[in-house]
Short mmCIF file of C-alpha atoms and ligand atoms in Angstrom, two decimals:
data_model
loop_
_atom_site.label_atom_id
_atom_site.label_comp_id
_atom_site.label_asym_id
_atom_site.label_seq_id
_atom_site.Cartn_x
_atom_site.Cartn_y
_atom_site.Cartn_z
CA MET D 97 -21.13 23.80 32.95
CA THR D 98 -23.72 21.21 33.67
CA GLN D 99 -22.11 18.13 33.36
CA VAL D 100 -23.84 14.14 32.54
CA HIS D 101 -24.16 12.91 36.21
CA ALA D 102 -22.17 9.43 35.04
CA PRO D 103 -23.83 6.96 37.38
CA ASP D 104 -27.36 8.45 36.77
CA LEU D 105 -26.51 7.78 32.84
CA VAL D 106 -24.69 5.01 32.92
CA GLU D 107 -27.72 3.35 35.25
CA ARG D 108 -30.26 4.58 32.69
CA LEU D 109 -28.37 2.85 29.97
CA ILE D 110 -27.90 -0.37 31.35
CA GLY D 111 -31.88 -0.03 32.96
CA THR D 112 -31.72 -1.90 36.33
CA GLY D 113 -31.79 0.02 40.02
CA PRO D 114 -29.13 2.43 41.05
CA ILE D 115 -25.82 2.06 40.95
CA ALA D 116 -22.70 3.44 42.66
CA ALA D 117 -19.95 5.75 41.46
CA GLY D 118 -16.84 4.77 42.10
CA GLY D 119 -17.93 0.92 42.27
CA ALA D 120 -15.13 -1.78 40.94
CA GLY D 121 -15.83 -3.25 37.70
CA LEU D 122 -17.33 -2.52 33.95
CA VAL D 123 -19.97 -0.04 35.37
CA GLY D 124 -17.81 1.34 38.03
CA GLU D 125 -14.99 2.08 35.02
CA LEU D 126 -17.92 3.69 32.77
CA CYS D 127 -18.85 5.74 35.41
CA ARG D 128 -15.75 7.13 35.92
CA LEU D 129 -15.10 7.36 31.73
CA ALA D 130 -17.99 9.17 31.34
CA ALA D 131 -17.31 11.28 34.19
CA ALA D 132 -14.12 12.20 33.13
CA TYR D 133 -15.48 12.92 29.41
CA PRO D 134 -15.19 16.36 28.73
CA VAL D 135 -18.35 18.97 27.29
CA THR D 136 -17.53 19.63 24.41
CA PRO D 137 -17.29 22.94 22.66
CA LEU D 138 -19.93 24.89 20.99
CA GLU D 139 -18.23 27.72 18.81
CA ARG D 140 -20.48 30.44 17.33
CA VAL D 141 -19.15 31.40 13.28
CA ASP D 142 -21.13 34.39 12.04
CA VAL D 143 -21.45 34.23 8.51
CA GLU D 144 -23.06 36.02 5.76
CA VAL D 145 -25.39 34.15 3.54
CA ALA D 146 -27.29 35.69 0.48
CA GLY D 147 -26.25 39.09 1.96
CA ARG D 148 -28.39 38.38 5.51
CA ARG D 149 -25.82 37.87 8.47
CA ARG D 150 -26.30 33.83 10.13
CA ALA D 151 -24.99 32.63 13.13
CA VAL D 152 -23.92 28.94 13.03
CA TRP D 153 -23.13 26.58 15.77
CA LEU D 154 -20.29 24.19 15.21
CA LYS D 155 -20.93 21.42 18.05
CA LEU D 156 -17.06 19.73 17.51
CA GLU D 157 -17.34 16.61 18.94
CA GLY D 158 -13.92 16.01 18.05
CA ASN D 159 -12.64 17.51 20.90
CA SER D 160 -13.18 14.70 23.14
CA PRO D 161 -10.66 11.79 24.27
CA TRP D 162 -11.29 9.34 21.51
CA GLY D 163 -11.71 11.95 18.70
CA SER D 164 -15.03 11.74 17.70
CA ILE D 165 -18.84 11.22 18.96
CA LYS D 166 -19.04 7.95 18.72
CA GLY D 167 -16.85 7.92 21.98
CA ARG D 168 -20.31 8.67 23.95
CA THR D 169 -21.68 5.98 21.67
CA ALA D 170 -19.19 3.42 23.18
CA ILE D 171 -19.88 4.30 26.70
CA GLY D 172 -23.41 3.69 25.56
CA LEU D 173 -23.18 0.47 23.91
CA LEU D 174 -21.04 -0.91 26.37
CA ALA D 175 -23.11 -0.26 29.44
CA SER D 176 -26.02 -1.83 27.74
CA VAL D 177 -24.12 -5.06 27.66
CA ALA D 178 -22.57 -4.98 31.30
CA GLU D 179 -25.29 -7.54 32.53
CA VAL D 180 -23.85 -10.38 30.38
CA TYR D 181 -19.99 -9.18 30.28
CA GLN D 182 -17.65 -11.18 32.42
CA PRO D 183 -13.91 -9.98 33.36
CA GLY D 184 -11.47 -11.00 30.38
CA SER D 185 -15.15 -11.39 27.81
CA ARG D 186 -14.51 -10.65 24.43
CA LEU D 187 -16.47 -7.99 22.33
CA VAL D 188 -16.65 -7.85 18.94
CA GLU D 189 -18.19 -5.10 16.60
CA SER D 190 -18.39 -3.21 13.10
CA SER D 191 -16.42 -0.04 12.66
CA SER D 192 -15.94 1.91 9.70
CA GLY D 193 -13.42 3.50 12.38
CA ASN D 194 -14.31 5.92 14.65
CA LEU D 195 -16.45 3.74 16.82
CA GLY D 196 -13.54 1.14 16.75
CA VAL D 197 -11.17 3.40 18.35
CA ALA D 198 -13.26 4.64 21.18
CA LEU D 199 -14.35 0.63 21.93
CA ALA D 200 -10.04 -0.21 21.58
CA ALA D 201 -9.57 2.54 23.90
CA LEU D 202 -12.67 1.67 26.67
CA ALA D 203 -11.86 -1.52 26.07
CA ARG D 204 -8.46 -1.55 27.17
CA ALA D 205 -9.55 0.62 29.98
CA CYS D 206 -11.62 -1.90 31.07
CA GLY D 207 -9.96 -5.23 30.60
CA ALA D 208 -12.29 -6.19 27.99
CA GLN D 209 -10.98 -8.21 24.52
CA LEU D 210 -12.13 -6.53 21.51
CA THR D 211 -12.37 -7.45 17.99
CA VAL D 212 -12.98 -5.14 15.30
CA VAL D 213 -14.12 -5.71 11.86
CA VAL D 214 -13.15 -3.01 9.41
CA ASP D 215 -13.09 -3.00 5.93
CA GLU D 216 -10.50 -1.66 2.96
CA ARG D 217 -12.03 2.14 3.47
CA LEU D 218 -10.93 2.25 7.05
CA PRO D 219 -8.69 5.86 7.09
CA ALA D 220 -4.89 4.41 8.19
CA ALA D 221 -4.82 6.77 11.42
CA LEU D 222 -7.76 4.96 12.21
CA ARG D 223 -6.44 1.77 11.89
CA HIS D 224 -2.98 2.38 13.71
CA ARG D 225 -4.62 3.93 16.68
CA MET D 226 -7.02 0.97 16.98
CA THR D 227 -4.14 -1.33 17.15
CA GLY D 228 -1.87 0.53 19.58
CA LEU D 229 -4.65 0.21 21.39
CA GLY D 230 -4.86 -3.19 21.57
CA ALA D 231 -7.77 -4.12 19.31
CA ASP D 232 -7.60 -7.40 17.15
CA LEU D 233 -8.57 -5.72 13.76
CA VAL D 234 -10.37 -8.72 11.17
CA GLY D 235 -11.00 -7.69 7.65
CA ALA D 236 -14.65 -8.30 6.24
CA ASP D 237 -14.94 -11.43 4.48
CA GLN D 238 -14.33 -10.96 -0.07
CA ALA D 239 -17.90 -11.20 -1.28
CA PRO D 240 -18.59 -9.62 -4.90
CA GLY D 241 -21.23 -7.31 -5.17
CA VAL D 242 -21.90 -7.40 -1.56
CA SER D 243 -21.57 -3.80 0.30
CA ASP D 244 -18.84 -2.77 2.78
CA LEU D 245 -21.30 -2.83 5.75
CA GLN D 246 -23.58 -5.95 4.65
CA ARG D 247 -19.76 -7.99 4.08
CA ARG D 248 -18.39 -6.55 7.75
CA LEU D 249 -22.05 -7.57 9.58
CA ASP D 250 -22.00 -10.93 7.81
CA THR D 251 -18.42 -11.08 9.13
CA ILE D 252 -19.87 -10.76 12.29
CA GLN D 253 -22.45 -13.72 12.15
CA ARG D 254 -19.37 -15.55 10.85
CA LEU D 255 -17.12 -15.10 14.13
CA LEU D 256 -20.43 -15.42 16.32
CA ARG D 257 -20.89 -18.82 14.80
CA ALA D 258 -17.48 -19.87 15.59
CA HIS D 259 -17.42 -18.24 18.89
CA PRO D 260 -20.52 -18.06 20.76
CA ASP D 261 -19.22 -16.67 23.76
CA TRP D 262 -18.02 -13.48 22.37
CA ILE D 263 -20.39 -10.17 23.08
CA TRP D 264 -21.73 -8.25 19.68
CA LEU D 265 -22.41 -4.63 20.46
CA ASP D 266 -24.55 -4.11 17.16
CA GLN D 267 -24.60 -0.15 16.88
CA TYR D 268 -26.94 -0.88 14.15
CA ASP D 269 -30.08 -2.33 16.07
CA ASN D 270 -28.83 -1.74 19.45
CA PRO D 271 -31.10 0.79 21.35
CA ALA D 272 -28.23 2.05 24.01
CA ASN D 273 -26.98 3.70 20.60
CA PRO D 274 -29.71 6.50 19.91
CA ARG D 275 -30.35 6.62 24.03
CA THR D 276 -27.03 7.59 24.87
CA HIS D 277 -27.28 10.85 22.36
CA GLN D 278 -31.29 11.14 23.66
CA LEU D 279 -29.64 11.16 27.36
CA TRP D 280 -26.28 12.57 26.81
CA THR D 281 -25.28 14.57 23.95
CA ALA D 282 -28.78 16.69 23.02
CA PRO D 283 -29.09 17.43 27.16
CA GLU D 284 -25.48 18.92 26.86
CA LEU D 285 -26.27 20.92 24.21
CA LEU D 286 -29.04 22.39 25.93
CA THR D 287 -27.09 23.50 28.82
CA GLN D 288 -24.92 24.97 26.49
CA LEU D 289 -27.64 26.72 24.06
CA PRO D 290 -30.93 26.45 25.21
CA ASP D 291 -32.51 28.22 22.55
CA PHE D 292 -32.07 27.85 18.18
CA GLN D 293 -33.90 27.45 15.19
CA ALA D 294 -32.69 23.97 13.91
CA ALA D 295 -30.15 21.24 14.40
CA PHE D 296 -28.04 19.71 11.45
CA VAL D 297 -27.08 16.03 12.20
CA GLY D 298 -25.35 13.72 10.10
CA VAL D 299 -26.57 10.02 9.66
CA SER D 300 -24.70 6.64 9.70
CA THR D 301 -26.43 4.09 11.81
CA GLY D 302 -29.00 7.11 12.41
CA GLY D 303 -28.32 6.28 16.29
CA THR D 304 -27.00 10.35 16.93
CA LEU D 305 -30.05 11.81 14.61
CA ALA D 306 -32.88 9.63 16.46
CA GLY D 307 -31.34 10.16 20.08
CA MET D 308 -31.17 13.83 19.25
CA ALA D 309 -34.56 14.29 17.93
CA ALA D 310 -36.26 12.17 20.82
CA CYS D 311 -34.71 14.74 23.36
CA LEU D 312 -35.01 17.96 21.60
CA HIS D 313 -38.37 17.39 20.48
CA ARG D 314 -39.48 16.92 23.68
CA ALA D 315 -37.50 19.61 25.24
CA ALA D 316 -36.98 22.09 22.56
CA PRO D 317 -40.20 21.15 19.71
CA ALA D 318 -39.89 24.59 18.25
CA THR D 319 -36.19 22.97 17.17
CA ARG D 320 -36.20 21.86 13.40
CA ILE D 321 -34.47 18.63 13.12
CA VAL D 322 -32.71 18.00 9.81
CA GLY D 323 -31.00 14.72 9.08
CA VAL D 324 -28.29 15.13 6.82
CA ASP D 325 -26.48 11.90 4.50
CA VAL D 326 -24.46 11.76 1.48
CA GLU D 327 -25.81 10.78 -1.80
CA GLY D 328 -25.69 7.47 -2.67
CA SER D 329 -26.19 6.20 0.50
CA THR D 330 -29.59 4.40 1.51
CA ALA D 331 -29.82 5.08 5.32
CA PHE D 332 -33.03 6.83 4.46
CA GLY D 333 -33.79 4.68 1.33
CA GLY D 334 -33.42 5.82 -2.27
CA THR D 335 -30.44 4.25 -4.50
CA ALA D 336 -27.13 3.12 -3.59
CA GLY D 337 -24.01 4.29 -5.41
CA ARG D 338 -20.31 4.99 -4.96
CA ARG D 339 -19.47 6.98 -1.82
CA ILE D 340 -15.89 8.12 -0.87
CA LEU D 341 -16.44 9.37 2.35
CA THR D 342 -16.23 7.83 5.61
CA GLY D 343 -18.22 7.81 9.07
CA ILE D 344 -21.67 9.42 7.19
CA GLY D 345 -23.91 7.33 5.61
CA ALA D 346 -25.04 3.53 5.44
CA SER D 347 -25.71 1.19 2.35
CA ARG D 348 -28.90 -0.28 4.39
CA VAL D 349 -31.93 2.40 5.89
CA SER D 350 -31.45 3.11 9.60
CA THR D 351 -33.29 1.24 11.86
CA HIS D 352 -32.95 3.87 14.47
CA LEU D 353 -34.64 6.31 12.32
CA LEU D 354 -38.04 4.15 11.31
CA THR D 355 -39.86 5.96 14.46
CA THR D 356 -37.97 9.18 14.12
CA THR D 357 -40.22 12.70 12.92
CA LEU D 358 -37.87 14.99 11.37
CA ASP D 359 -38.01 18.37 10.00
CA ALA D 360 -35.87 17.87 6.54
CA VAL D 361 -33.53 15.56 4.88
CA CYS D 362 -30.58 16.73 2.89
CA LEU D 363 -29.12 15.00 0.96
CA VAL D 364 -25.21 16.21 0.37
CA ASN D 365 -22.64 15.46 -2.99
CA SER D 366 -19.65 13.83 -1.49
CA TRP D 367 -17.79 16.78 -3.53
CA THR D 368 -19.90 19.75 -2.07
CA ALA D 369 -18.71 18.07 1.58
CA ILE D 370 -15.14 17.95 0.74
CA GLY D 371 -14.80 21.61 -0.87
CA CYS D 372 -16.86 22.72 2.04
CA CYS D 373 -14.39 21.31 4.48
CA ARG D 374 -10.89 22.53 2.10
CA ALA D 375 -12.60 26.11 1.97
CA PHE D 376 -13.77 26.08 5.39
CA ALA D 377 -10.68 25.21 7.11
CA GLU D 378 -8.45 27.91 4.70
CA ALA D 379 -10.85 30.72 5.50
CA THR D 380 -11.67 29.94 9.44
CA GLY D 381 -8.98 27.48 10.80
CA TYR D 382 -11.73 24.95 11.76
CA VAL D 383 -10.48 21.64 10.15
CA LEU D 384 -13.67 19.49 10.45
CA GLY D 385 -14.21 15.79 9.47
CA GLY D 386 -15.64 15.18 5.94
CA SER D 387 -18.93 14.38 7.47
CA SER D 388 -19.06 17.95 9.18
CA GLY D 389 -18.38 19.43 6.10
CA ALA D 390 -21.71 17.65 4.75
CA VAL D 391 -23.62 18.77 7.63
CA LEU D 392 -22.02 22.70 7.40
CA ALA D 393 -22.67 22.51 3.61
CA ALA D 394 -26.33 21.78 4.37
CA CYS D 395 -27.29 24.06 6.94
CA LEU D 396 -25.97 27.17 4.94
CA GLN D 397 -27.64 25.54 1.89
CA GLU D 398 -30.92 26.03 4.02
CA MET D 399 -30.17 29.45 5.03
CA ALA D 400 -29.55 30.82 1.43
CA ALA D 401 -33.00 29.08 0.54
CA ASP D 402 -34.94 29.78 4.00
CA GLU D 403 -34.74 33.80 4.98
CA GLU D 404 -36.26 32.83 8.35
CA LEU D 405 -33.58 30.83 9.44
CA VAL D 406 -31.00 32.87 11.61
CA GLU D 407 -29.46 30.42 14.07
CA ALA D 408 -28.40 27.11 13.65
CA VAL D 409 -26.13 24.25 15.04
CA CYS D 410 -24.41 21.77 13.46
CA LEU D 411 -23.29 18.98 15.08
CA CYS D 412 -19.70 17.96 14.00
CA PRO D 413 -19.05 14.37 14.61
CA ASP D 414 -14.90 14.52 14.04
CA LEU D 415 -12.41 16.54 13.35
CA GLY D 416 -9.98 16.89 9.98
CA LEU D 417 -6.67 15.15 11.21
CA THR D 418 -8.05 11.51 10.53
CA TYR D 419 -8.45 13.06 7.01
CA ARG D 420 -5.43 14.83 6.08
CA ASP D 421 -4.26 11.43 4.07
CA THR D 422 -7.48 11.46 2.03
CA ILE D 423 -9.72 14.88 1.76
CA TYR D 424 -7.08 17.28 2.66
CA ASN D 425 -4.56 15.72 0.54
CA ASP D 426 -4.42 17.19 -2.51
CA GLN D 427 -3.02 13.70 -4.46
CA TRP D 428 -5.68 11.99 -3.42
CA ILE D 429 -8.30 14.64 -4.46
CA GLU D 430 -7.04 14.68 -7.98
CA ARG D 431 -7.00 10.47 -8.05
CA GLU D 432 -10.46 10.47 -7.03
CA ARG D 433 -11.97 13.20 -8.94
CA GLY D 434 -11.11 11.19 -11.92
CA PHE D 435 -14.23 9.58 -10.75
CA LEU D 436 -16.59 12.59 -11.01
CA ASP D 437 -18.83 12.21 -13.20
CA ARG D 438 -20.17 16.08 -12.94
CA VAL D 439 -19.64 19.27 -11.73
CA VAL D 440 -20.99 20.32 -8.18
CA PRO D 441 -21.63 23.41 -6.20
CA SER D 442 -19.82 24.12 -3.08
CA PRO D 443 -19.47 26.53 -0.84
CA GLN D 444 -16.71 29.05 -0.59
CA PHE D 445 -15.68 30.97 2.26
CA GLY D 446 -14.10 34.62 2.86
CA PRO D 447 -13.32 37.18 2.99
CA SER D 448 -14.20 37.95 6.82
CA ARG D 449 -15.30 41.76 7.73
CA ASN D 450 -16.05 42.87 11.66
CA GLY D 451 -15.53 38.71 12.23
CA VAL D 452 -18.56 37.59 9.69
CA THR D 453 -17.30 35.52 6.96
CA LEU D 454 -18.73 35.68 3.60
CA ALA D 455 -20.06 32.06 2.37
CA THR D 456 -21.12 31.97 -1.54
CA TRP D 457 -20.80 29.24 -3.80
CA ARG D 458 -19.18 27.84 -6.85
CA THR D 459 -18.54 25.31 -8.47
CA TRP D 460 -15.99 22.43 -8.79
C1 PLP N 255 -17.58 10.65 11.53
C2 PLP N 255 -18.88 10.61 12.00
N1 PLP N 255 -18.88 10.06 13.41
C3 PLP N 255 -20.20 9.66 13.86
C4 PLP N 255 -21.59 9.97 12.90
C5 PLP N 255 -22.77 9.51 13.10
O1 PLP N 255 -23.25 8.50 12.77
P1 PLP N 255 -24.72 7.73 13.44
O2 PLP N 255 -25.80 7.67 12.59
O3 PLP N 255 -24.14 5.84 13.41
O4 PLP N 255 -24.88 8.23 15.02
C6 PLP N 255 -21.33 10.40 11.50
C7 PLP N 255 -22.64 10.77 10.87
O5 PLP N 255 -22.20 11.38 10.20
C8 PLP N 255 -20.24 10.63 10.93
O6 PLP N 255 -19.91 11.23 9.88
#
């Protein structure tokens, strides 16, 4: 399997002249970490949707050292600040969890200090991983009526005013975010599966989706690029609402996606995504993260509606272990469903016959 050529990737992310692999300092460490990063698995699940057999390919980004696709993003963001970075510099970033874990591991490997600004929705499992890796966590300042994301960003501004030497990685506006996925995630997928009809990709900052689209539009122009978001998110505009999933969605329009052409956007109800995760885990043994459930539900919905769509890739940002206290926990489900204002459709799976899993819809 072709793996990323690490010095080349890091060099292109930094945007300077050729760099040598195995060098000292931050850049050398990033080259080593990128070279050691695994090719994440791409696994095929055959499903019967609306009476037709279909192939769903799961690109399992959770099978990576820091447990999510944000490991790639973190390497890219860190490479982009290599020129201003000094040994012992302090990095600061806002995170809903996964990016903070990846950055904490990277900062530790590179000898950097790291402050992560988080909010109250941070899953406990991710909080423990970040602090265990030596990151300093700062809770977002309280501000009634202001979104969690905006509170985190305002807190970063306050910290930067007090500490002008800190380096902010800024996943929301840093072009290294989409570029990492353009240069790395998407080409890797194409080495595994050169030809597929559609890619379903979840959105938070929009970096993954923008990067995937930039690569696939050129390298596989017939591939449909579908953005997946949750109801209540305003990453694509629209009306803000209560969101219960972490990782997917945002409370502001994605700047990375402003110039990206998409073939479709699917807005998935969070309970549809959660129901999909739980049913899929029971039927197939794949325990996916919540956003992967949203992506899979969107893919199945499109396959049911469009009989020409026979084969698609679902980019799965992380796995379910992080969410064992939430979406895979019956008490949490009971509690949160108290806020549910309507019944929603959700995919149901099984039985499996001859390696094909039946996908139907139920309401819950
Ligand atoms: C857990 C998780 N990680 C990463 C992503 C991709 O995020 P971004 O749009 O910031 O690249 C998502 C989006 O769905 C997600 O849910």
